Amino acid sequence: MAAVSSPAITVLFATHNGEQTLPRMLQALRRLKPPRRPFRILAVDNASTDATARILSEAAMDLPLQVLNCPRPGKASALRHALPHLDGDLLVFTDDDVEPCPDWLVAYEAAADANPGADLFGGPITPVAYGEPGPWFEAAAAHHAELFAKCEIADGPLAPVGALYGPNFMMRRAHVEVLAEVPEYVGPRFDSIWRRRYPMGEDTRVMMAAAARGAAGHGVAAARVKHLIRPFQTELGFMLDRAIRHGRGSALEMVGEDRLVWARRLKLLLRGLAGSVGKAAAPSEARPDAATFDRLWQTHWTRGLMLGAAFGPFSR
């Protein structure tokens, strides 16, 4: 177990080509009410090629912001890169496309101090259209948790797996090693081979690893963030690609990391074949309503499950 450093808060996020949302996110950070502990912000620039570096450099002039550079593609790689630079007893994790409420850090700090037996804390996440959303945005409302990390969290104990998401959670420093347990091939990637094919589930892996160490969860209703959803993220193709990546990540969770577990892989393939019969029409023929989107989601999620069972990726 890592030694707990002095009382302080570190806010950590990774960004790749975040110039569209970073200015709004950083402006929200400027509006934060200061907690009692000193706090700093650690941003990992994950090989951006747009104006991200300049935006972060300018923000460091009036925010307690340190910028790291990680050339290896992927969010998991970026968070691992930050591990040696983390300090403080409370670590708050977020993304480059959120707007935290002014009480964000104050609420998290108060919850941590009032609940010493809890190790993982999470607040609500509200998806907000940033620009004009496509017609499928509302049709997909029942899947906004999987698509955009939507969650409503009340104050009190909670099971962290499936409840806490990367855009908005806090961890005590003593459990930070769990970040190194998330395979680098799980979660957002931007290199050309895996940009649309990576398995999702990095948040679940973090929470599973922490829970296995005995970490308890706690909800903090006042620690709310808005999740900025850009127009391209509301297009049907993008959302169905995400369904495939969710299914692929679920297969890896069910099968495990070893490519030699043939029996479990075959069982998932057979389950996928059975579940893919008689599903929805092709997306090009679909009309934007909730029932149609749900059928399309299930079809594509099942396709991802089969791809994950057949091809991984696996660690060995």
CSV table of C-alpha atoms in Angstrom, one decimal:
chain,number,residue,atom,x,y,z
A,1,MET,CA,0.0,0.0,0.0
A,2,ALA,CA,1.3,3.4,-0.9
A,3,ALA,CA,2.2,5.9,1.8
A,4,VAL,CA,-0.4,8.6,2.3
A,5,SER,CA,1.1,12.0,1.7
A,6,SER,CA,0.2,15.3,3.4
A,7,PRO,CA,-3.4,16.5,3.3
A,8,ALA,CA,-3.9,18.0,-0.2
A,9,ILE,CA,-6.0,17.4,-3.3
A,10,THR,CA,-4.8,16.6,-6.8
A,11,VAL,CA,-7.2,16.9,-9.7
A,12,LEU,CA,-6.0,14.7,-12.6
A,13,PHE,CA,-7.2,14.5,-16.2
A,14,ALA,CA,-5.7,13.4,-19.5
A,15,THR,CA,-6.4,15.1,-22.8
A,16,HIS,CA,-5.8,14.4,-26.4
A,17,ASN,CA,-6.7,17.2,-28.9
A,18,GLY,CA,-9.1,18.7,-26.4
A,19,GLU,CA,-9.1,22.3,-27.8
A,20,GLN,CA,-12.9,22.2,-28.3
A,21,THR,CA,-13.9,21.6,-24.7
A,22,LEU,CA,-10.8,22.5,-22.7
A,23,PRO,CA,-11.4,26.2,-22.5
A,24,ARG,CA,-14.9,25.6,-20.9
A,25,MET,CA,-13.5,23.0,-18.6
A,26,LEU,CA,-10.6,25.2,-17.4
A,27,GLN,CA,-13.0,28.2,-17.0
A,28,ALA,CA,-15.1,26.0,-14.7
A,29,LEU,CA,-12.0,25.1,-12.7
A,30,ARG,CA,-11.4,28.8,-12.2
A,31,ARG,CA,-14.8,29.2,-10.7
A,32,LEU,CA,-14.2,26.4,-8.0
A,33,LYS,CA,-14.7,27.3,-4.4
A,34,PRO,CA,-11.3,26.6,-2.7
A,35,PRO,CA,-11.4,23.6,-0.3
A,36,ARG,CA,-9.6,23.8,3.0
A,37,ARG,CA,-6.7,21.6,1.7
A,38,PRO,CA,-4.4,23.1,-0.9
A,39,PHE,CA,-5.1,21.7,-4.3
A,40,ARG,CA,-3.4,21.5,-7.7
A,41,ILE,CA,-4.4,20.3,-11.1
A,42,LEU,CA,-2.3,17.8,-13.1
A,43,ALA,CA,-3.1,17.6,-16.8
A,44,VAL,CA,-1.5,14.9,-19.0
A,45,ASP,CA,-1.2,16.0,-22.7
A,46,ASN,CA,-1.5,12.7,-24.5
A,47,ALA,CA,0.3,13.5,-27.8
A,48,SER,CA,-2.1,16.3,-28.9
A,49,THR,CA,-1.6,17.8,-32.3
A,50,ASP,CA,-4.1,20.7,-32.0
A,51,ALA,CA,-3.9,23.8,-29.7
A,52,THR,CA,-4.2,21.8,-26.5
A,53,ALA,CA,-0.5,22.5,-25.4
A,54,ARG,CA,-1.0,26.3,-25.9
A,55,ILE,CA,-4.4,26.3,-24.0
A,56,LEU,CA,-2.9,24.4,-21.1
A,57,SER,CA,0.2,26.6,-21.0
A,58,GLU,CA,-1.9,29.7,-20.9
A,59,ALA,CA,-4.1,28.3,-18.2
A,60,ALA,CA,-1.1,27.5,-16.0
A,61,MET,CA,-0.6,31.3,-15.6
A,62,ASP,CA,-3.7,31.6,-13.4
A,63,LEU,CA,-4.5,28.1,-12.2
A,64,PRO,CA,-2.4,25.8,-10.0
A,65,LEU,CA,-1.8,23.6,-13.1
A,66,GLN,CA,1.1,21.3,-14.0
A,67,VAL,CA,1.3,19.8,-17.4
A,68,LEU,CA,2.8,16.4,-18.2
A,69,ASN,CA,3.4,15.0,-21.7
A,70,CYS,CA,2.7,11.4,-22.5
A,71,PRO,CA,3.5,10.4,-26.1
A,72,ARG,CA,2.1,6.8,-25.7
A,73,PRO,CA,-1.4,6.7,-27.1
A,74,GLY,CA,-4.3,6.0,-24.8
A,75,LYS,CA,-6.0,7.2,-21.6
A,76,ALA,CA,-4.7,4.3,-19.5
A,77,SER,CA,-1.2,5.0,-20.6
A,78,ALA,CA,-1.6,8.7,-19.8
A,79,LEU,CA,-2.9,8.0,-16.3
A,80,ARG,CA,0.0,5.5,-15.7
A,81,HIS,CA,2.4,8.2,-16.8
A,82,ALA,CA,1.0,10.5,-14.1
A,83,LEU,CA,1.5,8.0,-11.2
A,84,PRO,CA,5.0,9.2,-10.1
A,85,HIS,CA,3.8,12.8,-10.0
A,86,LEU,CA,0.7,12.3,-7.8
A,87,ASP,CA,0.7,13.6,-4.3
A,88,GLY,CA,-1.8,14.6,-1.6
A,89,ASP,CA,-4.2,12.3,0.3
A,90,LEU,CA,-7.2,12.9,-2.1
A,91,LEU,CA,-7.0,12.3,-5.9
A,92,VAL,CA,-9.9,13.6,-8.0
A,93,PHE,CA,-10.3,12.2,-11.5
A,94,THR,CA,-12.0,13.8,-14.4
A,95,ASP,CA,-11.9,14.4,-18.2
A,96,ASP,CA,-11.2,17.3,-20.5
A,97,ASP,CA,-14.8,17.7,-21.5
A,98,VAL,CA,-16.6,18.3,-18.2
A,99,GLU,CA,-17.7,21.4,-16.3
A,100,PRO,CA,-17.6,20.8,-12.5
A,101,CYS,CA,-20.0,22.8,-10.3
A,102,PRO,CA,-18.3,25.5,-8.0
A,103,ASP,CA,-18.8,23.3,-4.9
A,104,TRP,CA,-17.1,20.3,-6.5
A,105,LEU,CA,-13.9,20.0,-4.5
A,106,VAL,CA,-15.5,21.4,-1.3
A,107,ALA,CA,-18.1,18.7,-1.4
A,108,TYR,CA,-15.6,15.9,-2.0
A,109,GLU,CA,-13.3,17.1,0.8
A,110,ALA,CA,-16.2,17.3,3.2
A,111,ALA,CA,-17.4,13.8,2.3
A,112,ALA,CA,-13.9,12.3,2.7
A,113,ASP,CA,-13.4,13.9,6.1
A,114,ALA,CA,-16.9,12.9,7.3
A,115,ASN,CA,-16.5,9.2,6.1
A,116,PRO,CA,-13.0,8.0,7.0
A,117,GLY,CA,-14.1,4.4,6.2
A,118,ALA,CA,-14.8,5.2,2.5
A,119,ASP,CA,-12.0,5.1,-0.1
A,120,LEU,CA,-13.8,5.9,-3.4
A,121,PHE,CA,-16.2,8.8,-3.8
A,122,GLY,CA,-18.4,9.8,-6.8
A,123,GLY,CA,-20.8,12.5,-7.8
A,124,PRO,CA,-23.5,12.9,-10.4
A,125,ILE,CA,-22.7,13.3,-14.1
A,126,THR,CA,-25.2,15.2,-16.4
A,127,PRO,CA,-24.7,15.0,-20.2
A,128,VAL,CA,-25.2,18.4,-21.8
A,129,ALA,CA,-25.3,18.9,-25.5
A,130,TYR,CA,-22.5,21.2,-26.6
A,131,GLY,CA,-23.8,22.4,-29.9
A,132,GLU,CA,-26.8,21.1,-31.9
A,133,PRO,CA,-27.3,17.4,-31.1
A,134,GLY,CA,-28.4,14.9,-33.8
A,135,PRO,CA,-31.9,13.4,-33.8
A,136,TRP,CA,-30.7,10.2,-32.1
A,137,PHE,CA,-29.5,12.0,-28.9
A,138,GLU,CA,-32.9,11.9,-27.3
A,139,ALA,CA,-33.8,8.6,-28.8
A,140,ALA,CA,-30.8,7.1,-27.0
A,141,ALA,CA,-31.7,8.6,-23.6
A,142,ALA,CA,-32.1,5.1,-22.0
A,143,HIS,CA,-28.4,4.4,-22.9
A,144,HIS,CA,-26.9,7.7,-21.8
A,145,ALA,CA,-25.1,6.0,-18.9
A,146,GLU,CA,-23.2,3.7,-21.3
A,147,LEU,CA,-22.8,6.5,-23.9
A,148,PHE,CA,-22.0,9.5,-21.8
A,149,ALA,CA,-21.5,8.3,-18.2
A,150,LYS,CA,-24.8,9.7,-17.1
A,151,CYS,CA,-25.4,8.9,-13.4
A,152,GLU,CA,-27.5,10.3,-10.5
A,153,ILE,CA,-25.8,9.6,-7.2
A,154,ALA,CA,-27.2,10.3,-3.8
A,155,ASP,CA,-25.3,10.8,-0.6
A,156,GLY,CA,-24.4,7.7,1.2
A,157,PRO,CA,-22.6,4.3,0.8
A,158,LEU,CA,-22.6,2.7,-2.7
A,159,ALA,CA,-21.0,-0.1,-4.5
A,160,PRO,CA,-18.4,1.6,-6.8
A,161,VAL,CA,-18.4,-0.9,-9.6
A,162,GLY,CA,-20.8,0.3,-12.3
A,163,ALA,CA,-21.7,3.4,-10.3
A,164,LEU,CA,-18.5,5.6,-10.5
A,165,TYR,CA,-17.2,6.9,-13.9
A,166,GLY,CA,-14.0,8.5,-15.0
A,167,PRO,CA,-15.3,12.0,-15.5
A,168,ASN,CA,-16.1,12.3,-11.8
A,169,PHE,CA,-14.7,10.3,-9.0
A,170,MET,CA,-12.3,10.7,-6.1
A,171,MET,CA,-9.9,8.1,-4.6
A,172,ARG,CA,-7.8,8.1,-1.5
A,173,ARG,CA,-4.1,8.2,-2.3
A,174,ALA,CA,-3.5,4.8,-0.5
A,175,HIS,CA,-5.3,3.0,-3.4
A,176,VAL,CA,-3.7,4.7,-6.4
A,177,GLU,CA,-1.7,1.7,-7.5
A,178,VAL,CA,-4.9,0.2,-8.9
A,179,LEU,CA,-4.4,2.5,-11.9
A,180,ALA,CA,-1.5,0.4,-12.9
A,181,GLU,CA,-3.7,-2.7,-13.0
A,182,VAL,CA,-5.8,-1.5,-15.9
A,183,PRO,CA,-4.4,-2.9,-19.2
A,184,GLU,CA,-3.3,-0.2,-21.6
A,185,TYR,CA,-5.4,-1.7,-24.4
A,186,VAL,CA,-8.6,-1.0,-22.4
A,187,GLY,CA,-10.2,2.4,-22.7
A,188,PRO,CA,-10.0,5.4,-25.2
A,189,ARG,CA,-7.2,5.1,-27.8
A,190,PHE,CA,-6.5,7.5,-30.6
A,191,ASP,CA,-3.9,5.6,-32.7
A,192,SER,CA,-5.2,4.7,-36.1
A,193,ILE,CA,-5.5,0.9,-35.5
A,194,TRP,CA,-7.6,1.1,-32.3
A,195,ARG,CA,-9.4,4.4,-32.5
A,196,ARG,CA,-12.7,2.8,-33.2
A,197,ARG,CA,-12.0,-0.7,-32.0
A,198,TYR,CA,-10.7,-0.4,-28.4
A,199,PRO,CA,-12.6,-2.3,-25.7
A,200,MET,CA,-14.2,0.0,-23.2
A,201,GLY,CA,-14.3,-0.6,-19.4
A,202,GLU,CA,-11.3,1.2,-18.0
A,203,ASP,CA,-13.5,2.8,-15.2
A,204,THR,CA,-15.0,-0.6,-14.3
A,205,ARG,CA,-11.4,-2.1,-14.1
A,206,VAL,CA,-10.3,0.6,-11.7
A,207,MET,CA,-13.3,0.1,-9.5
A,208,MET,CA,-13.0,-3.7,-9.6
A,209,ALA,CA,-9.4,-3.5,-8.6
A,210,ALA,CA,-10.0,-1.1,-5.8
A,211,ALA,CA,-13.0,-3.1,-4.5
A,212,ALA,CA,-10.8,-6.3,-4.5
A,213,ARG,CA,-8.5,-4.4,-2.2
A,214,GLY,CA,-11.4,-3.7,0.2
A,215,ALA,CA,-12.1,-0.1,-0.9
A,216,ALA,CA,-15.5,1.1,0.0
A,217,GLY,CA,-17.6,3.6,-2.0
A,218,HIS,CA,-19.6,6.7,-1.0
A,219,GLY,CA,-21.8,9.0,-3.1
A,220,VAL,CA,-21.5,12.7,-2.9
A,221,ALA,CA,-24.6,14.4,-4.4
A,222,ALA,CA,-23.2,17.9,-4.3
A,223,ALA,CA,-20.1,17.0,-6.4
A,224,ARG,CA,-21.8,17.3,-9.7
A,225,VAL,CA,-20.3,17.8,-13.2
A,226,LYS,CA,-21.7,18.5,-16.6
A,227,HIS,CA,-20.4,16.2,-19.4
A,228,LEU,CA,-20.1,18.2,-22.6
A,229,ILE,CA,-21.4,16.2,-25.6
A,230,ARG,CA,-20.3,17.4,-29.0
A,231,PRO,CA,-22.5,17.0,-32.1
A,232,PHE,CA,-20.4,14.2,-33.6
A,233,GLN,CA,-20.9,12.2,-30.4
A,234,THR,CA,-24.7,12.2,-31.0
A,235,GLU,CA,-24.5,10.8,-34.5
A,236,LEU,CA,-25.9,7.3,-34.8
A,237,GLY,CA,-22.7,5.8,-36.2
A,238,PHE,CA,-20.6,7.1,-33.3
A,239,MET,CA,-23.1,5.8,-30.7
A,240,LEU,CA,-23.3,2.3,-32.3
A,241,ASP,CA,-19.5,2.1,-32.5
A,242,ARG,CA,-19.6,2.8,-28.8
A,243,ALA,CA,-22.0,-0.1,-28.3
A,244,ILE,CA,-19.6,-2.4,-30.1
A,245,ARG,CA,-16.7,-1.2,-27.8
A,246,HIS,CA,-18.9,-1.7,-24.7
A,247,GLY,CA,-19.6,-5.3,-25.8
A,248,ARG,CA,-16.0,-5.9,-26.5
A,249,GLY,CA,-15.0,-4.6,-23.1
A,250,SER,CA,-17.7,-6.8,-21.5
A,251,ALA,CA,-16.3,-9.9,-23.2
A,252,LEU,CA,-12.8,-9.2,-21.8
A,253,GLU,CA,-14.2,-8.8,-18.3
A,254,MET,CA,-16.1,-12.1,-18.6
A,255,VAL,CA,-13.3,-14.1,-20.3
A,256,GLY,CA,-10.3,-12.7,-18.5
A,257,GLU,CA,-7.0,-11.6,-20.0
A,258,ASP,CA,-5.7,-15.0,-21.2
A,259,ARG,CA,-6.3,-15.8,-24.8
A,260,LEU,CA,-6.0,-19.5,-24.0
A,261,VAL,CA,-9.3,-19.6,-22.0
A,262,TRP,CA,-11.1,-21.3,-25.0
A,263,ALA,CA,-14.1,-22.6,-23.2
A,264,ARG,CA,-15.2,-19.2,-21.9
A,265,ARG,CA,-14.5,-17.6,-25.2
A,266,LEU,CA,-16.6,-20.3,-27.1
A,267,LYS,CA,-19.4,-19.9,-24.6
A,268,LEU,CA,-19.6,-16.1,-25.3
A,269,LEU,CA,-19.4,-16.6,-29.0
A,270,LEU,CA,-22.4,-19.0,-28.9
A,271,ARG,CA,-24.3,-16.6,-26.7
A,272,GLY,CA,-23.6,-13.8,-29.2
A,273,LEU,CA,-24.8,-16.0,-32.1
A,274,ALA,CA,-28.0,-16.8,-30.3
A,275,GLY,CA,-28.6,-13.2,-29.4
A,276,SER,CA,-27.9,-11.8,-32.8
A,277,VAL,CA,-30.8,-13.6,-34.5
A,278,GLY,CA,-33.8,-11.4,-35.6
A,279,LYS,CA,-32.5,-8.1,-34.4
A,280,ALA,CA,-33.0,-4.6,-35.7
A,281,ALA,CA,-32.9,-3.3,-39.3
A,282,ALA,CA,-29.7,-1.7,-40.7
A,283,PRO,CA,-29.0,1.7,-39.2
A,284,SER,CA,-29.4,3.4,-42.6
A,285,GLU,CA,-33.0,2.3,-42.6
A,286,ALA,CA,-33.8,3.2,-39.0
A,287,ARG,CA,-35.9,6.1,-37.7
A,288,PRO,CA,-34.9,7.9,-34.5
A,289,ASP,CA,-37.0,6.5,-31.7
A,290,ALA,CA,-36.2,4.9,-28.4
A,291,ALA,CA,-37.3,1.4,-29.3
A,292,THR,CA,-35.4,1.3,-32.5
A,293,PHE,CA,-32.3,2.7,-30.9
A,294,ASP,CA,-32.5,0.0,-28.1
A,295,ARG,CA,-32.7,-2.8,-30.7
A,296,LEU,CA,-29.7,-1.3,-32.6
A,297,TRP,CA,-27.7,-0.9,-29.4
A,298,GLN,CA,-28.3,-4.5,-28.4
A,299,THR,CA,-27.4,-5.8,-31.9
A,300,HIS,CA,-24.1,-3.8,-31.9
A,301,TRP,CA,-23.3,-4.6,-28.3
A,302,THR,CA,-23.7,-8.3,-29.1
A,303,ARG,CA,-21.4,-7.9,-32.1
A,304,GLY,CA,-18.8,-6.3,-29.9
A,305,LEU,CA,-19.2,-9.2,-27.4
A,306,MET,CA,-18.4,-11.7,-30.2
A,307,LEU,CA,-15.5,-9.7,-31.4
A,308,GLY,CA,-14.1,-9.5,-27.9
A,309,ALA,CA,-14.5,-13.2,-27.3
A,310,ALA,CA,-12.9,-14.1,-30.7
A,311,PHE,CA,-10.1,-11.6,-31.0
A,312,GLY,CA,-9.6,-9.8,-27.6
A,313,PRO,CA,-7.2,-8.0,-27.4
A,314,PHE,CA,-5.6,-10.3,-24.7
A,315,SER,CA,-2.6,-9.7,-22.6
A,316,ARG,CA,-1.1,-13.1,-23.4
